[in-house]
mmCIF file of N, CA and C in Angstrom:
data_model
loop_
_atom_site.group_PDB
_atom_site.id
_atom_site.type_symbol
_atom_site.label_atom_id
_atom_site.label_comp_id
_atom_site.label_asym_id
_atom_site.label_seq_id
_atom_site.Cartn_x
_atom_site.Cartn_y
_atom_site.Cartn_z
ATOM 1 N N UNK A 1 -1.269 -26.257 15.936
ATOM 2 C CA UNK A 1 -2.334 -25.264 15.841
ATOM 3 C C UNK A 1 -1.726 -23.870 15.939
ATOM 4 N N UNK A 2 -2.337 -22.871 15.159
ATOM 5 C CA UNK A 2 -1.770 -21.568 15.055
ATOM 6 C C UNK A 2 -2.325 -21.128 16.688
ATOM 7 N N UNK A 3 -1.198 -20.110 17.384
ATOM 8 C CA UNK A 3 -1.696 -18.847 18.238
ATOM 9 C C UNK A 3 -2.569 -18.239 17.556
ATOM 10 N N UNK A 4 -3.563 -17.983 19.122
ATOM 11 C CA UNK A 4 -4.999 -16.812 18.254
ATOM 12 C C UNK A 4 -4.099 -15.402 18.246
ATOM 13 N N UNK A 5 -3.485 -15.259 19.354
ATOM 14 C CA UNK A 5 -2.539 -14.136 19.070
ATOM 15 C C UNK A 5 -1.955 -13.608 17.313
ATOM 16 N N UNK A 6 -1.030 -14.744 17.298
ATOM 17 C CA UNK A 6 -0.906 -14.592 15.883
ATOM 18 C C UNK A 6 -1.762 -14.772 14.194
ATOM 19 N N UNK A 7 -2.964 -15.170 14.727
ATOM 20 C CA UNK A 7 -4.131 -14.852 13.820
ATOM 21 C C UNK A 7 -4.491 -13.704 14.216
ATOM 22 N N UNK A 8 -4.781 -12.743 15.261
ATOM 23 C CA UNK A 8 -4.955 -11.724 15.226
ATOM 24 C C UNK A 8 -4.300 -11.017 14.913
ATOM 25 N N UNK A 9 -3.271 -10.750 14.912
ATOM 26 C CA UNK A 9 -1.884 -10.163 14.343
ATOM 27 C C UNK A 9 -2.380 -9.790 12.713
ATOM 28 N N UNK A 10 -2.176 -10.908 12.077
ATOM 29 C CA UNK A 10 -2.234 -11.276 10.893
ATOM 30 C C UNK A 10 -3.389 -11.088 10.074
ATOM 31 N N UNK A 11 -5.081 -10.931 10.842
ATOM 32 C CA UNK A 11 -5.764 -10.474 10.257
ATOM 33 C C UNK A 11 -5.388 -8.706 9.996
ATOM 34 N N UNK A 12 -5.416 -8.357 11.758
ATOM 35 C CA UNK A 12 -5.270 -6.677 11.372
ATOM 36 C C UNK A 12 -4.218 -5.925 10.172
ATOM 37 N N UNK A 13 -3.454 -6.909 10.274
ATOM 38 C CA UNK A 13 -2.182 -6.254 9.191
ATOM 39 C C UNK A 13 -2.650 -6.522 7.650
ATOM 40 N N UNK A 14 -3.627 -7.710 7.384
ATOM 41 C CA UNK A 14 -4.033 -8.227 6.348
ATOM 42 C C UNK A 14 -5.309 -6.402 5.482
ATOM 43 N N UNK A 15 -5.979 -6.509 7.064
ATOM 44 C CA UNK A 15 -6.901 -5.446 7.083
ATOM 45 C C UNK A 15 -6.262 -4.197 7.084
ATOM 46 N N UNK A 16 -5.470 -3.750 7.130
ATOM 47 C CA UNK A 16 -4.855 -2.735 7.156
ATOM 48 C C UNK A 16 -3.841 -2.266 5.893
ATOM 49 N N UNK A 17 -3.338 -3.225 5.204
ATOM 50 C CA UNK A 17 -2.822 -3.617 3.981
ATOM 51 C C UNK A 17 -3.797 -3.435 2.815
ATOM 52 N N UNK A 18 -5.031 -4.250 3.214
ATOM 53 C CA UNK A 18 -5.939 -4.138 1.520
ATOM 54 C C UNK A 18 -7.068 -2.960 2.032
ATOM 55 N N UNK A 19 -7.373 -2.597 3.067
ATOM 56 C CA UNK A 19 -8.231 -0.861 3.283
ATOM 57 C C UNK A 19 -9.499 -1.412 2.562
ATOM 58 N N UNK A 20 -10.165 -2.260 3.309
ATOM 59 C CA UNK A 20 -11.563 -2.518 2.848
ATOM 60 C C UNK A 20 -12.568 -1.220 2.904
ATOM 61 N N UNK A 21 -12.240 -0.642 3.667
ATOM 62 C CA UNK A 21 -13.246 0.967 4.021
ATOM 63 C C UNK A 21 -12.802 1.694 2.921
ATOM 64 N N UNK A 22 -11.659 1.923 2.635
ATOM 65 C CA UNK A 22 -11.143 2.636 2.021
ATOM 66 C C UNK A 22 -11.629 2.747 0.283
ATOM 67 N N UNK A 23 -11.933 1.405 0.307
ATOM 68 C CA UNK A 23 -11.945 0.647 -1.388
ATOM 69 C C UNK A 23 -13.596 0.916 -2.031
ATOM 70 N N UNK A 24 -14.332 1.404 -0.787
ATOM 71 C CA UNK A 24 -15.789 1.251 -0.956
ATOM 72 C C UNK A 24 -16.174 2.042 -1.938
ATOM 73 N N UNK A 25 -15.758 3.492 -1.929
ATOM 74 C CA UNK A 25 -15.939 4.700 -2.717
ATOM 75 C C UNK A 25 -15.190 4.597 -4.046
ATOM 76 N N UNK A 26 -14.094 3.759 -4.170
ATOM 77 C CA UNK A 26 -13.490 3.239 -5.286
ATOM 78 C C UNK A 26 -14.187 2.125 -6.004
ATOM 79 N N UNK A 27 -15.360 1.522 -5.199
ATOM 80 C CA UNK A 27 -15.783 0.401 -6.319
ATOM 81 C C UNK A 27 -17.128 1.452 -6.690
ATOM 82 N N UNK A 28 -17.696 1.747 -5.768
ATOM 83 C CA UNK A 28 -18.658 2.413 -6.008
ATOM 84 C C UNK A 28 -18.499 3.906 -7.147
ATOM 85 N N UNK A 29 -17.561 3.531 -7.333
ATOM 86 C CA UNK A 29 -17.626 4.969 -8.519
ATOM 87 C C UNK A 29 -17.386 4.208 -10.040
ATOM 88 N N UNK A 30 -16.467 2.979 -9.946
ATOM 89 C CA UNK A 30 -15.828 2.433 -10.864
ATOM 90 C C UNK A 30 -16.901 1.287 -11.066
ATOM 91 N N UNK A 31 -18.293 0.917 -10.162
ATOM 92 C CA UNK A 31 -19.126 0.302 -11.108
ATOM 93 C C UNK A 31 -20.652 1.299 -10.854
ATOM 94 N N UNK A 32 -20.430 2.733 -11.116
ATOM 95 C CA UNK A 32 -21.622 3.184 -11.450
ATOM 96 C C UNK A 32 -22.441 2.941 -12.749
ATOM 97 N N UNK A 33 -23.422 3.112 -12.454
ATOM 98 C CA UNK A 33 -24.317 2.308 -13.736
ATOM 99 C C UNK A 33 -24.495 0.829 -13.973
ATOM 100 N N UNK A 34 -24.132 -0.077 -13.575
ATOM 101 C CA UNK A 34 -24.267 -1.527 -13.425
ATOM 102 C C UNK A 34 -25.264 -1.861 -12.529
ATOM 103 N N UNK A 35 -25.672 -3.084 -12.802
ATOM 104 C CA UNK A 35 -26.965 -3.340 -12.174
ATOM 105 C C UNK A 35 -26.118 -4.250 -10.944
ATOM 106 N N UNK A 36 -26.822 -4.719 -9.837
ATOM 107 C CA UNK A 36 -26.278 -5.677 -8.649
ATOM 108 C C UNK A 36 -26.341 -6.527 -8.751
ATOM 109 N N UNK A 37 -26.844 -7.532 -9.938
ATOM 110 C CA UNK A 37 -26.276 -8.620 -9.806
ATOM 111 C C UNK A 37 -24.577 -8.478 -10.584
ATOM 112 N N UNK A 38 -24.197 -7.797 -11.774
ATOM 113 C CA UNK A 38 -22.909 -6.814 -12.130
ATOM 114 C C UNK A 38 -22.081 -6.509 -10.955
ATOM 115 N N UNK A 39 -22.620 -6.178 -10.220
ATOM 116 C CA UNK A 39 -21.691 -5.526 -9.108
ATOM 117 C C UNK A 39 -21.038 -6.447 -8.361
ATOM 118 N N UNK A 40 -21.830 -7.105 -7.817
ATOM 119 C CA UNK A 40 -21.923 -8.591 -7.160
ATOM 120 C C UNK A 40 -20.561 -9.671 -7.446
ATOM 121 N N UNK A 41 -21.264 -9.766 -8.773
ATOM 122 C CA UNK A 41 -20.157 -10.819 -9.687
ATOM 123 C C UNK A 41 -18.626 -9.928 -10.014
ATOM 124 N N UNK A 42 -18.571 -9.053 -9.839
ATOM 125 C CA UNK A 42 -17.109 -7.934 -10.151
ATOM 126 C C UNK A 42 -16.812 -8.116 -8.529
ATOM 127 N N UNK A 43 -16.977 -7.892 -7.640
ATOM 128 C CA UNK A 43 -17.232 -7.921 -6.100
ATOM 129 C C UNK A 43 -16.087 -8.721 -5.585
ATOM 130 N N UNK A 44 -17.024 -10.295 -6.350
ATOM 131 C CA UNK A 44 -16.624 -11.459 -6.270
ATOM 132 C C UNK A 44 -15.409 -12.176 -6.668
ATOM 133 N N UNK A 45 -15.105 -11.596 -7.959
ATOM 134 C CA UNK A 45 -14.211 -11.824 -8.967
ATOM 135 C C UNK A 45 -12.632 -11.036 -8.551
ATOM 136 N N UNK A 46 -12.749 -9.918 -7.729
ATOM 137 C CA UNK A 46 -11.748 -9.147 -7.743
ATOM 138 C C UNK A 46 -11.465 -9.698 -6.019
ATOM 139 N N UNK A 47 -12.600 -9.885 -5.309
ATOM 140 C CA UNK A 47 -12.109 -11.069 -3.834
ATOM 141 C C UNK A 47 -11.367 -12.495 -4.332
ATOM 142 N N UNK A 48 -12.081 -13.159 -5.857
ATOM 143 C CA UNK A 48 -11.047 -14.178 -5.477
ATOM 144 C C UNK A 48 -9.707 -14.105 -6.365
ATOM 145 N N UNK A 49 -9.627 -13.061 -6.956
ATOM 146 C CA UNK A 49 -8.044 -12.838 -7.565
ATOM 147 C C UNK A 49 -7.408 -11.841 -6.912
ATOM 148 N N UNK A 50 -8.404 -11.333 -5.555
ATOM 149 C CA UNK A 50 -7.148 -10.833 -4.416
ATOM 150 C C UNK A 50 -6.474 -11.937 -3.321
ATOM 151 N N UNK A 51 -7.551 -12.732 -3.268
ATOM 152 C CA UNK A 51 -7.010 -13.736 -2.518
ATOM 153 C C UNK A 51 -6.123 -15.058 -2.677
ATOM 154 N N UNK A 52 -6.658 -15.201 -4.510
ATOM 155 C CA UNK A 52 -5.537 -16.032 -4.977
ATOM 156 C C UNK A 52 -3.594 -15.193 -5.063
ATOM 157 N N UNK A 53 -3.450 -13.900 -4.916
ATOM 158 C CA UNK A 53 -2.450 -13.039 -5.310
ATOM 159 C C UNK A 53 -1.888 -13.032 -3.952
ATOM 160 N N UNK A 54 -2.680 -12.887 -2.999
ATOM 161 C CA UNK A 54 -1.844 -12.989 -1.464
ATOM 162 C C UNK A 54 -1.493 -14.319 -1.021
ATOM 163 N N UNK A 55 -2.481 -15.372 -1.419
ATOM 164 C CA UNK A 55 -1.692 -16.788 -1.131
ATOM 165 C C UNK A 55 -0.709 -17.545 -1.996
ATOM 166 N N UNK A 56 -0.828 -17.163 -3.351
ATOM 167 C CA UNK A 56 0.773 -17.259 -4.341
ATOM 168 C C UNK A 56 2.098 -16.705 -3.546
ATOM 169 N N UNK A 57 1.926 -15.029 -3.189
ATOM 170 C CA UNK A 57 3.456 -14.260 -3.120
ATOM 171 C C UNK A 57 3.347 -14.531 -1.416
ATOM 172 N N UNK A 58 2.249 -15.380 -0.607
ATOM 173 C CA UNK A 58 2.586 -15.369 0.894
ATOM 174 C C UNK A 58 3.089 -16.586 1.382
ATOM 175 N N UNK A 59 2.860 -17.421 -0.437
ATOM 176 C CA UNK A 59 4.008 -18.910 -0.048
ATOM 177 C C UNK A 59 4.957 -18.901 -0.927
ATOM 178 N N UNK A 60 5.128 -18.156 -2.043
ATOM 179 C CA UNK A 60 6.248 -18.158 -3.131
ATOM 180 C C UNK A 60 7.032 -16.801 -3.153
ATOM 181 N N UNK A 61 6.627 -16.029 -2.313
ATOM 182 C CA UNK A 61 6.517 -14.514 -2.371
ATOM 183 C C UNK A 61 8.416 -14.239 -1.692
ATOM 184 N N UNK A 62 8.979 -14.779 -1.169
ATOM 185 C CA UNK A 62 10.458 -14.566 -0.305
ATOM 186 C C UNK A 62 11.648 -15.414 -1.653
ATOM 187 N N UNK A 63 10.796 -16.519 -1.784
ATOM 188 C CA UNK A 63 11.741 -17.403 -3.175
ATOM 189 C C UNK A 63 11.569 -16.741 -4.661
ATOM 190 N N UNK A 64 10.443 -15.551 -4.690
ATOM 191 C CA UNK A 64 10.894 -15.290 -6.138
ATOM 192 C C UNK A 64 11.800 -13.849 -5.834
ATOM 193 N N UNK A 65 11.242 -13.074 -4.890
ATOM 194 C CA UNK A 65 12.575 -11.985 -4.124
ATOM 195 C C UNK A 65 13.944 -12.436 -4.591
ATOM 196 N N UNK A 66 14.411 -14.033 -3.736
ATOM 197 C CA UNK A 66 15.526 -14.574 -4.128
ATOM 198 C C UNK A 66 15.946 -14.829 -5.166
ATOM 199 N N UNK A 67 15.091 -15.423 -6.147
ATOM 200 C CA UNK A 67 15.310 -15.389 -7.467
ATOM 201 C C UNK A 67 16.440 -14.605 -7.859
ATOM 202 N N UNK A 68 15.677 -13.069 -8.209
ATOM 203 C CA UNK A 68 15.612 -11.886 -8.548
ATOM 204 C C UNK A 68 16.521 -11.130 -7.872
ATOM 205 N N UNK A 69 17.474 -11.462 -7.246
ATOM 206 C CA UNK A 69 18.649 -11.226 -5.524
ATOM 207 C C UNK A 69 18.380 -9.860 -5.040
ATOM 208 N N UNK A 70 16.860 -10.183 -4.373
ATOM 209 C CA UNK A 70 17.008 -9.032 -3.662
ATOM 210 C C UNK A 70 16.182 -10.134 -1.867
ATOM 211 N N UNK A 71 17.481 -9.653 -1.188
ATOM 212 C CA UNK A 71 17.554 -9.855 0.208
ATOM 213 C C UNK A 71 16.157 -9.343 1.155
ATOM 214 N N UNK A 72 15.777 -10.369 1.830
ATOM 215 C CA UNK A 72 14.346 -9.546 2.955
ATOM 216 C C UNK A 72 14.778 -8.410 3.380
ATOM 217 N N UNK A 73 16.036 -8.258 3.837
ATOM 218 C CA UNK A 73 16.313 -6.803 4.879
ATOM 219 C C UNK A 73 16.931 -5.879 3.656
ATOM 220 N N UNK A 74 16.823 -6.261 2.466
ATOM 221 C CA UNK A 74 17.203 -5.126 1.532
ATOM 222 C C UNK A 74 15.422 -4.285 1.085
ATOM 223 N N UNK A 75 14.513 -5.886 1.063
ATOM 224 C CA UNK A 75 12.996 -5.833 1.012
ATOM 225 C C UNK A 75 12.709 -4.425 1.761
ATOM 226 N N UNK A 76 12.507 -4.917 3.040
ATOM 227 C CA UNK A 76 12.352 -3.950 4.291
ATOM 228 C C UNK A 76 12.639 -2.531 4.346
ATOM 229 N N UNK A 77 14.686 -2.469 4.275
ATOM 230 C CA UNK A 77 14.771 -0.906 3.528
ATOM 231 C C UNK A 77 13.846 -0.530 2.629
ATOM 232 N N UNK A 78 13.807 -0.700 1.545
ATOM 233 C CA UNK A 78 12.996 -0.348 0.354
ATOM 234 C C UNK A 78 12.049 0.187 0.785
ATOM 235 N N UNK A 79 10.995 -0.699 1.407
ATOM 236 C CA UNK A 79 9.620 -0.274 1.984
ATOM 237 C C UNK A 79 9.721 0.683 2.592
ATOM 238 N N UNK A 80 10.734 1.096 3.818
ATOM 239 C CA UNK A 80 11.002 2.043 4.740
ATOM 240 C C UNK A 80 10.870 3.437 4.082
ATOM 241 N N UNK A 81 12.072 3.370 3.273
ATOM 242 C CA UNK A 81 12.395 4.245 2.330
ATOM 243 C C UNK A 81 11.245 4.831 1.543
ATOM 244 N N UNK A 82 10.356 4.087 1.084
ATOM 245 C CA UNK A 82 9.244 4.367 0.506
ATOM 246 C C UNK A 82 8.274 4.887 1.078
ATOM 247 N N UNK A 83 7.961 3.791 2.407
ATOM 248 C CA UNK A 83 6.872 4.739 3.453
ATOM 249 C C UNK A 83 7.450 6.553 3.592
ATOM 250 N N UNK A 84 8.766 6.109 4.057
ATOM 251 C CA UNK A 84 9.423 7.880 4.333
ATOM 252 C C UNK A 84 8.910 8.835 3.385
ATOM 253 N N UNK A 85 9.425 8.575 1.948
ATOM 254 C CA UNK A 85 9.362 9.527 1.192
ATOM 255 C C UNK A 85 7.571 10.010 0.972
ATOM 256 N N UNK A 86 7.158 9.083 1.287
ATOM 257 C CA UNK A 86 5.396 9.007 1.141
ATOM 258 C C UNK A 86 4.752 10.005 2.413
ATOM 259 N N UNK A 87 5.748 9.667 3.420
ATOM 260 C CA UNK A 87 5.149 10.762 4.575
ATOM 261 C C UNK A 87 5.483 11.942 4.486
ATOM 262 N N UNK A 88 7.410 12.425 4.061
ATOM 263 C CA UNK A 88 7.282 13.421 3.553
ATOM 264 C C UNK A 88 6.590 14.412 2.429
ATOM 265 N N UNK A 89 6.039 14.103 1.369
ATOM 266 C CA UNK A 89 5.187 14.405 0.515
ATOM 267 C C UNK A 89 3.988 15.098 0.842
ATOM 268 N N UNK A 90 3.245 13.972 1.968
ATOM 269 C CA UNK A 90 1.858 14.285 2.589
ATOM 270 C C UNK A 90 2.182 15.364 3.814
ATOM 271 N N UNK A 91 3.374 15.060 4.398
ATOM 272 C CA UNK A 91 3.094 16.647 5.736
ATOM 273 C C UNK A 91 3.523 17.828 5.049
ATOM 274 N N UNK A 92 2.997 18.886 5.855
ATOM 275 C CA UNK A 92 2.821 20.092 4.829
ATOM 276 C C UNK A 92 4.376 20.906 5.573
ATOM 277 N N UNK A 93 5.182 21.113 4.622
ATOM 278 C CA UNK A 93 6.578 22.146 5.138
ATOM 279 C C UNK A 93 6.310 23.406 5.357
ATOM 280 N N UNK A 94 6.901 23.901 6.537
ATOM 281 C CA UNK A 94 6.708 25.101 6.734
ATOM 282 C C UNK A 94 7.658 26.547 5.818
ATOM 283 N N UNK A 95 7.052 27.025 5.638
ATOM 284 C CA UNK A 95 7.863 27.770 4.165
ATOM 285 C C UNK A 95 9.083 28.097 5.077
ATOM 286 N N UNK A 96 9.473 28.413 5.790
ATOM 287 C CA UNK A 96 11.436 28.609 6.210
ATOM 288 C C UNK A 96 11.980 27.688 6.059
ATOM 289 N N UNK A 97 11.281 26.225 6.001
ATOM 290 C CA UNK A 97 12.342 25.154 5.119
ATOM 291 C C UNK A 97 12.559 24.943 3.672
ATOM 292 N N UNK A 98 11.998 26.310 3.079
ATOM 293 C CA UNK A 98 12.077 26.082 1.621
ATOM 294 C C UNK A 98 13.920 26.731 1.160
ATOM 295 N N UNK A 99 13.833 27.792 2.275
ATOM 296 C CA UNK A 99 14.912 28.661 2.061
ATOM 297 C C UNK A 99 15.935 28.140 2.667
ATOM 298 N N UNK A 100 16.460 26.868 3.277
ATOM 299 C CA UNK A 100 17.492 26.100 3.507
ATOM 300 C C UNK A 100 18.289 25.688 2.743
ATOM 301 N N UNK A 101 19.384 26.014 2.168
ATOM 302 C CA UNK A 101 20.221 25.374 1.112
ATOM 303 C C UNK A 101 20.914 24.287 0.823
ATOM 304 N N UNK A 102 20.810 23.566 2.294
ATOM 305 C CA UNK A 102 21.755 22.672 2.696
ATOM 306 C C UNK A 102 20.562 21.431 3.485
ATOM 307 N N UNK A 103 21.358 20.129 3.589
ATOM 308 C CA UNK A 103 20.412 19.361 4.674
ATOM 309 C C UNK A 103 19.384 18.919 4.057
ATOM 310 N N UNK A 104 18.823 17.817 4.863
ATOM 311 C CA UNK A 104 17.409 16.769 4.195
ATOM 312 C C UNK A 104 16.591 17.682 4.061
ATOM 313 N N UNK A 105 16.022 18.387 4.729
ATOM 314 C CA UNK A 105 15.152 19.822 4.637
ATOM 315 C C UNK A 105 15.142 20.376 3.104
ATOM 316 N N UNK A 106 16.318 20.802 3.548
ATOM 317 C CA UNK A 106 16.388 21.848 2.468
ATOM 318 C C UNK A 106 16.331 21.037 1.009
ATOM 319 N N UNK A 107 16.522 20.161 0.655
ATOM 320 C CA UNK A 107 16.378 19.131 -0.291
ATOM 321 C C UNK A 107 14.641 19.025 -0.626
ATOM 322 N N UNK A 108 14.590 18.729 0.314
ATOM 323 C CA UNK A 108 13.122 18.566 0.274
ATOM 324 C C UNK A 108 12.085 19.757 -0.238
ATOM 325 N N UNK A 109 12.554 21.032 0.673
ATOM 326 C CA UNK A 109 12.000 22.520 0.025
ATOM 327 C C UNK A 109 12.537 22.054 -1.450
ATOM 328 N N UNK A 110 13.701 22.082 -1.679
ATOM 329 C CA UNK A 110 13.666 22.143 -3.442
ATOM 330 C C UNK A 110 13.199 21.454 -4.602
ATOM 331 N N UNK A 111 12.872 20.322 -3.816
ATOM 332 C CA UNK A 111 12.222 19.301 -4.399
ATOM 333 C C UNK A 111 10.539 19.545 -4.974
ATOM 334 N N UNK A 112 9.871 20.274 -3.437
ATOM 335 C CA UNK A 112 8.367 20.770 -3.780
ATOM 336 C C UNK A 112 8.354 21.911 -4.530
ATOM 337 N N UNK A 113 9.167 23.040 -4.301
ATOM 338 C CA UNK A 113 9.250 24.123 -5.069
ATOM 339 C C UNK A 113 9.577 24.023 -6.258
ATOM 340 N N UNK A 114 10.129 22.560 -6.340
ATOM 341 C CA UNK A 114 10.759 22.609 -8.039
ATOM 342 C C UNK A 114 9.345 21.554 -9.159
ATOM 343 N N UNK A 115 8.170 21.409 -8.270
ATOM 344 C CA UNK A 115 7.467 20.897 -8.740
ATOM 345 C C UNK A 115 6.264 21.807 -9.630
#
């Protein structure tokens, strides 16, 4: 039998991963004008080909990685790396790090300024 511990675990991260709150204003714009039983059946359809997509890559999901030779802890970097660059983007730099020439900083000023 599974730990409830680790079902709880596993829901919040599940919930926190697909942003059900988040998605509301995204369906609701992307089925304006449709009637509810429309809505309903799209609702439905996109719950069970989210749920068929997380139970494929959450039992096949590490062996096709391998396939393809990329390592879990190469996985992990990646993500890291990605979250990072995603947080830098969103916090706002204070303009004296634009004028740094040198350093992650200063990379970064040139990066937004050069946008």
């Amino acid at each position: 039998m599974l730990d409830s511990a680790f079902l709880i675990t596993a829901f919040a991260t599940l919930f926190v991963v697909i942003d059900p709150p988040g998605l509301i204003p995204l369906f609701i714009a992307l089925t304006r004008g449709m009637t509810p039983d429309q809505r309903r059946a799209i609702g439905l359809r996109a719950c069970i080909i989210a749920a068929v997509l997380l139970t494929l890559f959450g039992f096949a999901g590490e062996a096709l990685l391998g396939f393809i030779g990329i390592s879990m802890p190469a996985f992990r970097i990646a993500g890291g790396i990605l979250l990072f660059l995603t947080a830098l983007d969103i916090t706002p730099i204070p303009a004296a790090f634009y004028l740094m020439g040198s350093g992650l900083l200063g990379l970064v000023g040139l990066r937004r300024r050069n946008k």
